[in-house]
């Protein structure tokens, strides 16, 4: 979903773009999940990831291209919770 680009771009001029691209990917995944037939594993965790991704994107926007480490950590935690819920143990998000 581009999280690696978010991490790699920290401090760079295009960081805000990378965060927004990641945020859009998460929104798309959430929308696809919402439009699926029947309940999917990880609905709650994906909703939390979408929320935390938006919080990060907002802070990057208002803080002029950066955000506190705690916002990245919240995205990582919620992303990893989603991977666990959908039983994708071959993926792990890291924040540095």
PDB file of C-alpha atoms in Angstrom:
ATOM      1  CA  UNK A   1       0.000   0.000   0.000  1.00  0.00           C
ATOM      2  CA  UNK A   2       2.969   2.323  -0.128  1.00  0.00           C
ATOM      3  CA  UNK A   3       3.798   2.514   3.563  1.00  0.00           C
ATOM      4  CA  UNK A   4       7.460   1.940   2.725  1.00  0.00           C
ATOM      5  CA  UNK A   5       7.364   5.117   0.610  1.00  0.00           C
ATOM      6  CA  UNK A   6       5.902   7.050   3.527  1.00  0.00           C
ATOM      7  CA  UNK A   7       8.700   5.895   5.814  1.00  0.00           C
ATOM      8  CA  UNK A   8      11.413   6.477   3.210  1.00  0.00           C
ATOM      9  CA  UNK A   9      10.182   9.965   2.350  1.00  0.00           C
ATOM     10  CA  UNK A  10      10.197  11.361   5.895  1.00  0.00           C
ATOM     11  CA  UNK A  11      11.982  14.697   5.794  1.00  0.00           C
ATOM     12  CA  UNK A  12      11.775  14.926   1.992  1.00  0.00           C
ATOM     13  CA  UNK A  13       9.766  17.470   0.049  1.00  0.00           C
ATOM     14  CA  UNK A  14       7.388  14.840  -1.312  1.00  0.00           C
ATOM     15  CA  UNK A  15       6.541  13.329   2.061  1.00  0.00           C
ATOM     16  CA  UNK A  16       3.070  14.872   2.116  1.00  0.00           C
ATOM     17  CA  UNK A  17       2.356  13.380  -1.295  1.00  0.00           C
ATOM     18  CA  UNK A  18       3.500   9.934  -0.133  1.00  0.00           C
ATOM     19  CA  UNK A  19       1.315  10.144   2.984  1.00  0.00           C
ATOM     20  CA  UNK A  20      -1.682  11.238   0.932  1.00  0.00           C
ATOM     21  CA  UNK A  21      -1.118   8.437  -1.585  1.00  0.00           C
ATOM     22  CA  UNK A  22      -0.969   5.905   1.253  1.00  0.00           C
ATOM     23  CA  UNK A  23      -4.094   7.414   2.783  1.00  0.00           C
ATOM     24  CA  UNK A  24      -5.930   7.076  -0.545  1.00  0.00           C
ATOM     25  CA  UNK A  25      -4.854   3.425  -0.802  1.00  0.00           C
ATOM     26  CA  UNK A  26      -6.244   2.730   2.651  1.00  0.00           C
ATOM     27  CA  UNK A  27      -9.493   4.527   1.767  1.00  0.00           C
ATOM     28  CA  UNK A  28      -9.770   2.431  -1.407  1.00  0.00           C
ATOM     29  CA  UNK A  29      -9.227  -0.777   0.574  1.00  0.00           C
ATOM     30  CA  UNK A  30     -11.851   0.310   3.083  1.00  0.00           C
ATOM     31  CA  UNK A  31     -14.341   1.165   0.315  1.00  0.00           C
ATOM     32  CA  UNK A  32     -13.734  -2.188  -1.388  1.00  0.00           C
ATOM     33  CA  UNK A  33     -14.254  -3.955   1.902  1.00  0.00           C
ATOM     34  CA  UNK A  34     -17.468  -2.039   2.561  1.00  0.00           C
ATOM     35  CA  UNK A  35     -18.808  -2.936  -0.890  1.00  0.00           C
ATOM     36  CA  UNK A  36     -18.084  -6.649  -0.548  1.00  0.00           C
ATOM     37  CA  UNK A  37     -20.834  -9.184  -0.061  1.00  0.00           C
ATOM     38  CA  UNK A  38     -21.062 -10.237   3.554  1.00  0.00           C
ATOM     39  CA  UNK A  39     -18.832  -9.428   6.492  1.00  0.00           C
ATOM     40  CA  UNK A  40     -15.073  -9.586   5.958  1.00  0.00           C
ATOM     41  CA  UNK A  41     -12.402 -10.380   8.473  1.00  0.00           C
ATOM     42  CA  UNK A  42     -10.641  -7.291   9.717  1.00  0.00           C
ATOM     43  CA  UNK A  43     -13.468  -4.793   9.198  1.00  0.00           C
ATOM     44  CA  UNK A  44     -12.896  -3.108  12.541  1.00  0.00           C
ATOM     45  CA  UNK A  45      -9.115  -3.116  12.173  1.00  0.00           C
ATOM     46  CA  UNK A  46      -9.309  -1.682   8.663  1.00  0.00           C
ATOM     47  CA  UNK A  47     -11.627   1.064   9.891  1.00  0.00           C
ATOM     48  CA  UNK A  48      -9.077   1.905  12.592  1.00  0.00           C
ATOM     49  CA  UNK A  49      -6.266   1.930  10.014  1.00  0.00           C
ATOM     50  CA  UNK A  50      -8.291   4.286   7.833  1.00  0.00           C
ATOM     51  CA  UNK A  51      -8.877   6.590  10.786  1.00  0.00           C
ATOM     52  CA  UNK A  52      -5.218   6.610  11.871  1.00  0.00           C
ATOM     53  CA  UNK A  53      -4.067   7.138   8.283  1.00  0.00           C
ATOM     54  CA  UNK A  54      -6.308  10.181   8.009  1.00  0.00           C
ATOM     55  CA  UNK A  55      -5.066  11.525  11.341  1.00  0.00           C
ATOM     56  CA  UNK A  56      -1.476  11.195  10.097  1.00  0.00           C
ATOM     57  CA  UNK A  57      -2.303  12.862   6.764  1.00  0.00           C
ATOM     58  CA  UNK A  58      -3.981  15.728   8.582  1.00  0.00           C
ATOM     59  CA  UNK A  59      -1.007  16.298  10.868  1.00  0.00           C
ATOM     60  CA  UNK A  60       1.438  16.180   7.961  1.00  0.00           C
ATOM     61  CA  UNK A  61      -0.675  18.797   6.213  1.00  0.00           C
ATOM     62  CA  UNK A  62      -1.069  21.174   9.159  1.00  0.00           C
ATOM     63  CA  UNK A  63       2.485  20.674  10.442  1.00  0.00           C
ATOM     64  CA  UNK A  64       4.008  21.588   7.069  1.00  0.00           C
ATOM     65  CA  UNK A  65       5.177  18.196   5.854  1.00  0.00           C
ATOM     66  CA  UNK A  66       5.920  16.419   9.103  1.00  0.00           C
ATOM     67  CA  UNK A  67       4.130  14.838  12.043  1.00  0.00           C
ATOM     68  CA  UNK A  68       5.043  13.551  15.470  1.00  0.00           C
ATOM     69  CA  UNK A  69       6.366   9.999  15.723  1.00  0.00           C
ATOM     70  CA  UNK A  70       3.284   8.933  17.658  1.00  0.00           C
ATOM     71  CA  UNK A  71       1.086   9.389  14.559  1.00  0.00           C
ATOM     72  CA  UNK A  72       3.274   7.090  12.476  1.00  0.00           C
ATOM     73  CA  UNK A  73       3.311   4.556  15.326  1.00  0.00           C
ATOM     74  CA  UNK A  74      -0.513   4.574  15.478  1.00  0.00           C
ATOM     75  CA  UNK A  75      -0.685   3.793  11.739  1.00  0.00           C
ATOM     76  CA  UNK A  76       1.844   0.981  12.154  1.00  0.00           C
ATOM     77  CA  UNK A  77      -0.036  -0.503  15.114  1.00  0.00           C
ATOM     78  CA  UNK A  78      -3.402  -0.382  13.383  1.00  0.00           C
ATOM     79  CA  UNK A  79      -1.960  -1.670  10.102  1.00  0.00           C
ATOM     80  CA  UNK A  80      -0.334  -4.618  11.805  1.00  0.00           C
ATOM     81  CA  UNK A  81      -3.553  -5.341  13.707  1.00  0.00           C
ATOM     82  CA  UNK A  82      -5.362  -5.433  10.359  1.00  0.00           C
ATOM     83  CA  UNK A  83      -2.779  -7.793   8.841  1.00  0.00           C
ATOM     84  CA  UNK A  84      -3.170 -10.057  11.864  1.00  0.00           C
ATOM     85  CA  UNK A  85      -6.972  -9.983  11.597  1.00  0.00           C
ATOM     86  CA  UNK A  86      -6.882 -10.982   7.937  1.00  0.00           C
ATOM     87  CA  UNK A  87      -4.225 -13.594   8.713  1.00  0.00           C
ATOM     88  CA  UNK A  88      -1.514 -12.036   6.535  1.00  0.00           C
ATOM     89  CA  UNK A  89       1.492 -12.876   8.662  1.00  0.00           C
ATOM     90  CA  UNK A  90       3.765 -12.343   5.661  1.00  0.00           C
ATOM     91  CA  UNK A  91       3.286  -8.546   6.010  1.00  0.00           C
ATOM     92  CA  UNK A  92       4.433  -6.224   8.749  1.00  0.00           C
ATOM     93  CA  UNK A  93       4.488  -2.461   8.844  1.00  0.00           C
ATOM     94  CA  UNK A  94       7.399  -0.694  10.530  1.00  0.00           C
ATOM     95  CA  UNK A  95       7.850   2.981  11.242  1.00  0.00           C
ATOM     96  CA  UNK A  96      11.567   3.316  10.676  1.00  0.00           C
TER      97      UNK A  96
END
